[in-house]
Short mmCIF file of C-alpha atoms and ligand atoms in Angstrom, two decimals:
data_model
loop_
_atom_site.label_atom_id
_atom_site.label_comp_id
_atom_site.label_asym_id
_atom_site.label_seq_id
_atom_site.Cartn_x
_atom_site.Cartn_y
_atom_site.Cartn_z
CA UNK W 1080 25.67 -72.89 -150.94
CA UNK W 1081 23.60 -69.65 -150.62
CA UNK W 1082 25.14 -66.42 -151.86
CA UNK W 1083 24.91 -63.31 -149.68
CA UNK W 1084 25.00 -59.97 -151.46
CA UNK W 1085 26.06 -57.08 -149.27
CA UNK W 1086 27.21 -53.63 -150.26
CA UNK W 1087 27.63 -54.65 -153.90
CA UNK W 1088 29.76 -57.77 -153.20
CA UNK W 1089 28.80 -61.44 -153.08
CA UNK W 1090 29.90 -63.83 -150.32
CA UNK W 1091 29.42 -67.63 -150.21
CA UNK W 1092 27.78 -68.83 -147.02
CA UNK W 1093 28.84 -72.33 -145.83
CA UNK W 1094 26.34 -74.97 -144.84
CA UNK W 1095 25.24 -74.35 -141.23
CA UNK W 1096 26.92 -70.93 -141.07
CA UNK W 1097 25.02 -67.84 -139.93
CA UNK W 1098 25.09 -64.68 -142.06
CA UNK W 1099 27.03 -62.90 -139.30
CA UNK W 1100 29.64 -65.70 -139.27
CA UNK W 1101 29.83 -65.63 -143.08
CA UNK W 1102 30.39 -61.87 -143.29
CA UNK W 1103 32.89 -61.93 -140.42
CA UNK W 1104 34.77 -64.84 -142.10
CA UNK W 1105 35.07 -62.66 -145.20
CA UNK W 1106 36.65 -59.87 -143.12
CA UNK W 1107 33.64 -57.54 -142.78
CA UNK W 1108 32.99 -55.73 -139.52
CA UNK W 1109 29.32 -56.20 -138.65
CA UNK W 1110 27.86 -54.75 -135.45
CA UNK W 1111 26.96 -57.52 -133.01
CA UNK W 1112 26.64 -58.09 -129.27
CA UNK W 1113 25.25 -61.31 -127.77
CA UNK W 1114 25.47 -63.39 -131.02
CA UNK W 1115 22.49 -65.43 -129.87
CA UNK W 1116 19.43 -63.56 -131.12
CA UNK W 1117 18.80 -61.59 -127.93
CA UNK W 1118 20.21 -58.07 -128.04
CA UNK W 1119 19.11 -57.19 -131.62
CA UNK W 1120 22.35 -55.29 -132.34
CA UNK W 1121 22.91 -57.23 -135.58
CA UNK W 1122 19.49 -56.40 -137.06
CA UNK W 1123 19.55 -56.10 -140.82
CA UNK W 1124 17.00 -55.85 -143.60
CA UNK W 1125 16.75 -58.35 -146.44
CA UNK W 1126 16.06 -56.62 -149.73
CA UNK W 1127 16.02 -59.97 -151.59
CA UNK W 1128 15.44 -63.48 -150.27
CA UNK W 1129 13.43 -64.60 -147.20
CA UNK W 1130 14.95 -64.53 -143.70
CA UNK W 1131 14.44 -67.73 -141.65
CA UNK W 1132 11.62 -67.74 -139.09
CA UNK W 1133 14.16 -68.16 -136.24
CA UNK W 1134 15.95 -64.99 -137.21
CA UNK W 1135 12.80 -62.88 -136.83
CA UNK W 1136 11.84 -64.13 -133.34
CA UNK W 1137 11.35 -61.29 -130.86
CA UNK W 1138 11.12 -58.58 -133.57
CA UNK W 1139 8.10 -56.31 -133.85
CA UNK W 1140 5.43 -57.28 -136.39
CA UNK W 1141 6.22 -54.10 -138.31
CA UNK W 1142 9.90 -55.11 -138.52
CA UNK W 1143 9.03 -58.64 -139.67
CA UNK W 1144 6.74 -57.18 -142.33
CA UNK W 1145 9.66 -55.14 -143.65
CA UNK W 1146 11.99 -58.20 -143.78
CA UNK W 1147 14.21 -57.19 -140.86
CA UNK W 1148 16.01 -60.12 -139.21
CA UNK W 1149 18.93 -60.98 -136.91
CA UNK W 1150 22.08 -61.99 -138.83
CA UNK W 1151 23.61 -63.83 -135.86
CA UNK W 1152 20.94 -66.57 -135.91
CA UNK W 1153 20.08 -66.61 -139.60
CA UNK W 1154 21.37 -69.68 -141.43
CA UNK W 1155 20.14 -68.75 -144.92
CA UNK W 1156 18.14 -71.22 -146.96
CA UNK W 1157 18.36 -69.24 -150.20
CA UNK W 1158 20.40 -66.44 -151.76
CA UNK W 1159 19.86 -63.15 -149.97
CA UNK W 1160 20.72 -59.51 -150.46
CA UNK W 1161 21.14 -57.33 -147.38
CA UNK W 1162 20.84 -53.68 -146.52
CA UNK W 1163 22.39 -52.66 -143.22
CA UNK W 1164 19.68 -51.20 -140.98
CA UNK W 1165 20.31 -47.66 -139.84
CA UNK W 1166 20.68 -48.40 -136.16
CA UNK W 1167 21.90 -44.91 -135.41
CA UNK W 1168 18.24 -43.81 -135.77
CA UNK W 1169 17.45 -45.74 -132.59
CA UNK W 1170 20.52 -44.58 -130.60
CA UNK W 1171 20.43 -41.73 -128.15
CA UNK W 1172 22.75 -40.02 -125.73
CA UNK W 1173 22.25 -40.70 -122.03
CA UNK W 1174 24.18 -38.80 -119.39
CA UNK W 1175 25.57 -40.56 -116.32
CA UNK W 1176 23.94 -38.82 -113.34
CA UNK W 1177 24.97 -41.28 -110.62
CA UNK W 1178 27.67 -43.92 -110.22
CA UNK W 1179 27.71 -46.06 -107.09
CA UNK W 1180 29.04 -49.50 -106.08
CA UNK W 1181 26.28 -51.72 -104.62
CA UNK W 1182 28.75 -54.37 -103.48
CA UNK W 1183 32.37 -55.23 -104.31
CA UNK W 1184 31.60 -56.04 -107.96
CA UNK W 1185 28.25 -54.52 -108.92
CA UNK W 1186 28.02 -50.93 -110.09
CA UNK W 1187 24.80 -48.95 -110.22
CA UNK W 1188 24.69 -46.42 -113.03
CA UNK W 1189 21.85 -43.95 -113.30
CA UNK W 1190 21.39 -42.32 -116.69
CA UNK W 1191 19.29 -39.42 -117.92
CA UNK W 1192 18.25 -39.61 -121.58
CA UNK W 1193 18.33 -36.66 -123.92
CA UNK W 1194 14.81 -37.52 -125.12
CA UNK W 1195 11.89 -39.38 -123.56
CA UNK W 1196 12.71 -43.11 -123.49
CA UNK W 1197 9.70 -45.39 -123.72
CA UNK W 1198 10.18 -48.81 -122.08
CA UNK W 1199 8.58 -51.43 -119.87
CA UNK W 1200 10.23 -52.39 -116.57
CA UNK W 1201 12.40 -55.50 -117.09
CA UNK W 1202 13.50 -54.68 -120.66
CA UNK W 1203 17.13 -54.00 -121.51
CA UNK W 1204 19.19 -51.39 -123.36
CA UNK W 1205 22.27 -51.79 -125.54
CA UNK W 1206 25.21 -49.64 -124.50
CA UNK W 1207 27.84 -48.76 -127.11
CA UNK W 1208 31.52 -48.24 -126.26
CA UNK W 1209 32.45 -44.74 -127.53
CA UNK W 1210 35.83 -45.77 -128.97
CA UNK W 1211 35.58 -49.41 -130.02
CA UNK W 1212 31.89 -49.54 -130.97
CA UNK W 1213 31.52 -52.67 -128.81
CA UNK W 1214 27.89 -53.21 -127.78
CA UNK W 1215 26.63 -54.91 -124.62
CA UNK W 1216 23.15 -55.29 -123.16
CA UNK W 1217 22.15 -54.20 -119.64
CA UNK W 1218 18.76 -54.66 -118.01
CA UNK W 1219 16.75 -51.79 -116.63
CA UNK W 1220 16.12 -51.90 -112.88
CA UNK W 1221 14.11 -48.69 -113.02
CA UNK W 1222 10.44 -48.02 -113.69
CA UNK W 1223 9.47 -45.68 -116.55
CA UNK W 1224 8.09 -43.30 -113.90
CA UNK W 1225 11.54 -43.05 -112.22
CA UNK W 1226 13.64 -39.97 -112.98
CA UNK W 1227 16.55 -41.89 -114.44
CA UNK W 1228 17.33 -45.22 -116.08
CA UNK W 1229 19.04 -47.55 -113.64
CA UNK W 1230 21.54 -50.25 -114.63
CA UNK W 1231 23.38 -52.80 -112.42
CA UNK W 1232 26.71 -53.77 -113.97
CA UNK W 1233 28.75 -56.65 -112.66
CA UNK W 1234 32.51 -56.37 -113.19
CA UNK W 1235 33.60 -59.31 -115.33
CA UNK W 1236 37.32 -60.24 -115.18
CA UNK W 1237 38.93 -58.70 -118.30
CA UNK W 1238 35.48 -57.58 -119.41
CA UNK W 1239 35.79 -54.86 -121.97
CA UNK W 1240 32.46 -53.10 -121.48
CA UNK W 1241 31.96 -53.81 -117.77
CA UNK W 1242 35.59 -52.71 -117.13
CA UNK W 1243 35.03 -49.56 -119.11
CA UNK W 1244 31.80 -48.70 -117.26
CA UNK W 1245 33.34 -49.44 -113.85
CA UNK W 1246 36.68 -47.72 -114.38
CA UNK W 1247 36.40 -45.10 -117.09
CA UNK W 1248 32.97 -43.51 -116.91
CA UNK W 1249 32.24 -40.57 -114.65
CA UNK W 1250 29.17 -38.59 -113.67
CA UNK W 1251 28.49 -36.12 -116.50
CA UNK W 1252 29.74 -38.44 -119.30
CA UNK W 1253 27.43 -39.19 -122.19
CA UNK W 1254 26.88 -42.82 -123.25
CA UNK W 1255 25.21 -43.97 -126.45
CA UNK W 1256 22.35 -46.39 -125.82
CA UNK W 1257 19.70 -47.98 -127.97
CA UNK W 1258 16.62 -50.03 -127.29
CA UNK W 1259 14.63 -50.94 -125.37
CA UNK W 1260 14.39 -54.64 -126.22
CA UNK W 1261 13.34 -57.82 -124.46
CA UNK W 1262 10.14 -59.71 -123.77
CA UNK W 1263 10.67 -60.45 -120.08
CA UNK W 1264 8.26 -58.09 -118.33
CA UNK W 1265 5.03 -57.99 -116.30
CA UNK W 1266 1.68 -58.16 -118.13
CA UNK W 1267 -1.71 -57.75 -116.46
CA UNK W 1268 -3.12 -61.07 -117.59
CA UNK W 1269 -4.11 -62.38 -114.14
CA UNK W 1270 -3.75 -60.17 -111.07
CA UNK W 1271 -4.24 -63.17 -108.71
CA UNK W 1272 -1.66 -65.46 -110.27
CA UNK W 1273 1.22 -66.30 -107.86
CA UNK W 1274 4.57 -65.07 -109.17
CA UNK W 1275 7.95 -66.74 -108.68
CA UNK W 1276 10.98 -64.56 -109.47
CA UNK W 1277 14.50 -65.95 -109.40
CA UNK W 1278 17.42 -63.58 -109.89
CA UNK W 1279 20.97 -64.80 -110.31
CA UNK W 1280 23.52 -62.06 -109.55
CA UNK W 1281 22.68 -58.90 -111.51
CA UNK W 1282 19.58 -60.76 -112.75
CA UNK W 1283 18.09 -58.80 -109.83
CA UNK W 1284 18.15 -55.65 -112.02
CA UNK W 1285 15.21 -56.59 -114.29
CA UNK W 1286 13.35 -58.35 -111.45
CA UNK W 1287 13.64 -55.33 -109.14
CA UNK W 1288 11.87 -53.41 -111.91
CA UNK W 1289 9.34 -56.17 -112.63
CA UNK W 1290 8.33 -56.74 -108.99
CA UNK W 1291 7.69 -53.00 -108.48
CA UNK W 1292 5.83 -52.81 -111.79
CA UNK W 1293 3.57 -55.75 -110.73
CA UNK W 1294 2.81 -54.00 -107.42
CA UNK W 1295 2.14 -50.74 -109.21
CA UNK W 1296 -0.41 -52.54 -111.37
CA UNK W 1297 -2.15 -53.79 -108.23
CA UNK W 1298 -1.00 -57.41 -108.48
CA UNK W 1299 -2.86 -59.40 -105.81
CA UNK W 1300 -1.21 -62.85 -105.97
CA UNK W 1301 1.74 -63.88 -103.79
CA UNK W 1302 5.15 -62.80 -105.09
CA UNK W 1303 8.21 -64.84 -104.08
CA UNK W 1304 11.59 -63.37 -105.08
CA UNK W 1305 14.79 -65.42 -104.62
CA UNK W 1306 18.14 -63.68 -105.13
CA UNK W 1307 20.99 -66.14 -105.70
CA UNK W 1308 24.71 -65.47 -105.36
CA UNK W 1309 27.84 -67.51 -104.80
CA UNK W 1310 28.34 -66.01 -101.33
CA UNK W 1311 27.07 -63.16 -99.14
CA UNK W 1312 29.32 -60.42 -100.67
CA UNK W 1313 27.64 -61.04 -104.06
CA UNK W 1314 24.20 -60.08 -102.75
CA UNK W 1315 22.90 -56.49 -102.90
CA UNK W 1316 19.65 -54.52 -102.51
CA UNK W 1317 18.68 -56.58 -99.45
CA UNK W 1318 17.45 -53.41 -97.69
CA UNK W 1319 15.38 -52.38 -100.70
CA UNK W 1320 13.87 -55.90 -101.03
CA UNK W 1321 13.21 -56.19 -97.28
CA UNK W 1322 11.50 -52.81 -97.39
CA UNK W 1323 9.19 -54.07 -100.16
CA UNK W 1324 8.46 -57.25 -98.18
CA UNK W 1325 7.65 -55.15 -95.09
CA UNK W 1326 5.38 -52.85 -97.06
CA UNK W 1327 3.51 -55.62 -98.95
CA UNK W 1328 2.46 -58.79 -97.12
CA UNK W 1329 2.30 -60.71 -100.39
CA UNK W 1330 5.98 -60.07 -101.19
CA UNK W 1331 8.44 -62.69 -99.88
CA UNK W 1332 12.17 -62.13 -100.34
CA UNK W 1333 14.77 -64.89 -99.91
CA UNK W 1334 18.47 -64.12 -100.41
CA UNK W 1335 20.35 -67.35 -101.19
CA UNK W 1336 24.03 -68.27 -101.32
CA UNK W 1337 25.80 -71.37 -102.63
CA UNK W 1338 28.80 -71.18 -100.29
CA UNK W 1339 29.32 -70.14 -96.66
CA UNK W 1340 26.76 -69.07 -94.09
CA UNK W 1341 23.18 -68.36 -95.03
CA UNK W 1342 22.42 -64.60 -95.15
CA UNK W 1343 19.97 -63.04 -92.65
CA UNK W 1344 16.49 -64.34 -93.42
CA UNK W 1345 17.88 -66.37 -96.32
CA UNK W 1346 19.07 -69.84 -97.31
CA UNK W 1347 22.29 -71.66 -98.18
CA UNK W 1348 22.41 -74.24 -100.97
CA UNK W 1349 21.92 -74.84 -104.68
CA UNK W 1350 19.34 -72.35 -105.98
CA UNK W 1351 17.42 -74.94 -107.99
CA UNK W 1352 17.06 -77.21 -104.95
CA UNK W 1353 16.13 -74.25 -102.73
CA UNK W 1354 13.37 -73.12 -105.09
CA UNK W 1355 12.15 -76.68 -105.53
CA UNK W 1356 11.85 -77.36 -101.82
CA UNK W 1357 10.29 -73.92 -101.08
CA UNK W 1358 7.61 -74.28 -103.81
CA UNK W 1359 7.36 -77.92 -104.94
CA UNK W 1360 4.23 -77.41 -107.06
CA UNK W 1361 4.34 -74.55 -109.55
CA UNK W 1362 1.10 -75.41 -111.39
CA UNK W 1363 -0.67 -72.15 -112.22
CA UNK W 1364 2.34 -69.97 -111.30
CA UNK W 1365 4.00 -67.37 -113.48
CA UNK W 1366 7.81 -67.54 -113.35
CA UNK W 1367 10.51 -64.95 -114.11
CA UNK W 1368 14.18 -66.07 -114.19
CA UNK W 1369 17.08 -63.71 -115.02
CA UNK W 1370 20.86 -63.76 -114.94
CA UNK W 1371 23.61 -66.29 -115.68
CA UNK W 1372 22.48 -68.30 -118.76
CA UNK W 1373 23.52 -71.76 -117.49
CA UNK W 1374 21.61 -71.33 -114.23
CA UNK W 1375 18.65 -69.65 -115.93
CA UNK W 1376 18.27 -72.54 -118.37
CA UNK W 1377 18.46 -75.11 -115.54
CA UNK W 1378 15.89 -73.18 -113.50
CA UNK W 1379 13.49 -72.91 -116.42
CA UNK W 1380 13.61 -76.69 -116.75
CA UNK W 1381 13.16 -77.21 -113.01
CA UNK W 1382 10.15 -74.86 -112.98
CA UNK W 1383 8.59 -76.58 -115.99
CA UNK W 1384 9.04 -79.99 -114.36
CA UNK W 1385 7.45 -78.60 -111.17
CA UNK W 1386 4.27 -77.81 -113.15
CA UNK W 1387 4.72 -74.25 -114.52
CA UNK W 1388 3.46 -73.92 -118.10
CA UNK W 1389 6.15 -72.96 -120.64
CA UNK W 1390 3.95 -70.01 -121.70
CA UNK W 1391 4.17 -68.74 -118.11
CA UNK W 1392 7.95 -68.84 -117.87
CA UNK W 1393 9.69 -65.56 -118.78
CA UNK W 1394 13.43 -65.28 -118.80
CA UNK W 1395 16.36 -63.07 -119.69
CA UNK W 1396 19.54 -65.16 -119.87
CA UNK W 1397 22.52 -62.77 -119.79
CA UNK W 1398 24.27 -64.56 -122.68
CA UNK W 1399 27.86 -63.54 -123.28
C1 FAD J 1451 19.62 -59.43 -122.48
C2 FAD J 1451 20.86 -59.25 -121.66
C3 FAD J 1451 20.79 -58.50 -120.48
C4 FAD J 1451 21.91 -58.33 -119.69
N1 FAD J 1451 21.81 -57.62 -118.54
C5 FAD J 1451 22.90 -57.46 -117.75
C6 FAD J 1451 22.80 -56.72 -116.51
O1 FAD J 1451 21.74 -56.17 -116.15
N2 FAD J 1451 23.91 -56.63 -115.73
C7 FAD J 1451 25.11 -57.20 -116.10
O2 FAD J 1451 26.10 -57.08 -115.35
N3 FAD J 1451 25.21 -57.92 -117.26
C8 FAD J 1451 24.16 -58.05 -118.08
N4 FAD J 1451 24.28 -58.74 -119.28
C9 FAD J 1451 25.63 -59.24 -119.68
C10 FAD J 1451 26.37 -58.09 -120.42
O3 FAD J 1451 25.72 -57.78 -121.63
C11 FAD J 1451 27.83 -58.44 -120.79
O4 FAD J 1451 27.88 -59.70 -121.44
C12 FAD J 1451 28.76 -58.47 -119.62
O5 FAD J 1451 28.77 -57.20 -118.96
C13 FAD J 1451 30.23 -58.80 -120.05
O6 FAD J 1451 30.62 -57.90 -121.06
P1 FAD J 1451 32.13 -57.41 -121.16
O7 FAD J 1451 32.26 -56.66 -122.45
O8 FAD J 1451 32.53 -56.70 -119.90
O9 FAD J 1451 32.93 -58.76 -121.21
P2 FAD J 1451 33.70 -59.38 -122.49
O10 FAD J 1451 34.85 -58.51 -122.85
O11 FAD J 1451 32.69 -59.69 -123.57
O12 FAD J 1451 34.18 -60.77 -121.92
C14 FAD J 1451 35.39 -60.94 -121.19
C15 FAD J 1451 35.54 -62.37 -120.73
O13 FAD J 1451 34.60 -62.66 -119.69
C16 FAD J 1451 33.70 -63.72 -120.04
N5 FAD J 1451 32.40 -63.30 -119.54
C17 FAD J 1451 31.56 -62.37 -120.08
N6 FAD J 1451 30.48 -62.19 -119.30
C18 FAD J 1451 30.63 -63.02 -118.24
C19 FAD J 1451 29.82 -63.27 -117.12
N7 FAD J 1451 28.64 -62.65 -116.92
N8 FAD J 1451 30.29 -64.20 -116.24
C20 FAD J 1451 31.46 -64.83 -116.43
N9 FAD J 1451 32.25 -64.62 -117.49
C21 FAD J 1451 31.85 -63.73 -118.41
C22 FAD J 1451 33.77 -63.80 -121.54
O14 FAD J 1451 33.47 -65.10 -122.01
C23 FAD J 1451 35.21 -63.40 -121.82
O15 FAD J 1451 36.10 -64.50 -121.65
C24 FAD J 1451 23.16 -58.91 -120.08
C25 FAD J 1451 23.22 -59.65 -121.27
C26 FAD J 1451 22.10 -59.81 -122.05
C27 FAD J 1451 22.17 -60.59 -123.33
S1 FES J 1452 24.21 -60.01 -131.94
FE1 FES J 1452 22.47 -60.70 -132.97
S2 FES J 1452 20.89 -60.44 -131.58
FE2 FES J 1452 22.66 -59.95 -130.41
#
C-alpha cells in the first residue's frame, strides 16, 4: 500500500485509489474540478516518487520534466511526497463585460482579462467560485483576436457553478479564471483536409471558435458543422452559423434535433445516425466532437468506424 506524504503527514493509499481520493478520504480539501484528468485543477508536483504516465497526459513537457501530475487520475505505484502547486500564479481576474441569454438555458458571458490572455481557439478556462472555491471548466467560443473572452454556459438543474453564473453574476463583476487548457483546437497540418465538426449543446462554444480559426488560417477543405440538441429551443447561434455558411461556400451547417420537427435547413433524428448517413466514409477527414461526454464518446467511435484515423479525432467531452 503506497504511502503519500503531504504537508508533513503520511496517508495510506488503498489499492486502486487515486491520490485525490486518498487525500479526500483522509479529510483533506484538495482543489479539483472534473476529476477525470481534463481540467488540470488538481495539478500537483511530486517531490519524491514517480507519477504514473497517465497522470501526466496533456501536461506541457516542461511540467512533466518538473514532476507535475494530476492527482485525480494518479493511482500511485510507489510511495510519493507531494507539494501543492501554486495555482494562484496562473489565476487572473476577468471582468464580466456582457451577459446575455442565447436561448432559454444558455448564457453568453463576455469577459475582459486584467492582463493579456494567450490561448488558442477551442481551449477552455477554469472559473473559480468566489465564495466556495468550486472550479468548473468552460470552453472559449472567442478567437484570441476578439476583444473579450466568450463563454457559453448551459444552466444545469441544481448546478452550483452554472446557477451562480446565470443568477448571481452581473456586468462589472470580477471572476477568477485560470488556464487556458485543452488540446482540442485547429492546427495547420493540411489545409485541404475535409473537417467534420459535431457540437452537442454548448459543445458549439469551442467549435464556433475552431471553425472561425480554421477559416482565418485559410483552410481550403470542406467544413461540415452539425449542431445537435434535444429539440429546437436548445439550438442557438443559427444566424451566426448561417452567416458563415453564406460567406464561405465550403462551410456547411446542419442544426439537428432528436425530438419534434426538424429546424429550418436541418435534420431530425439521432445525431450519430444523421452524421453517418450524411458522410458515410470519413477516411482522410479530421473530426472535432465537443459536448455531452456520453454522446461525444459514441460519436468518436462512430467516426472511427467510418474510417477517420484516431489521430485525426479531436474531442472535448464536458465531463461532470
Ligand atoms: C473541458 C470542459 C469544457 C467544458 N465546457 C463547457 C462549456 O463550454 N459550456 C458548458 O455549459 N459546460 C461546459 N463544461 C461543463 C462544466 O464544466 C460544468 O460541469 C457544468 O457547468 C455543471 O457544473 P455545475 O457546478 O453547475 O453543476 P454541479 O453542481 O457540478 O452538478 C449539479 C448536478 O447536475 C449534474 N450535471 C452536471 N453537469 C451536467 C450536464 N452538463 N448535464 C446534465 N447533468 C449535469 C451533476 O451530476 C449533478 O447531479 C465543460 C466541462 C469540461 C470538463
Ligand atoms: S480535477 Fe483533476 S484534472 Fe480535473
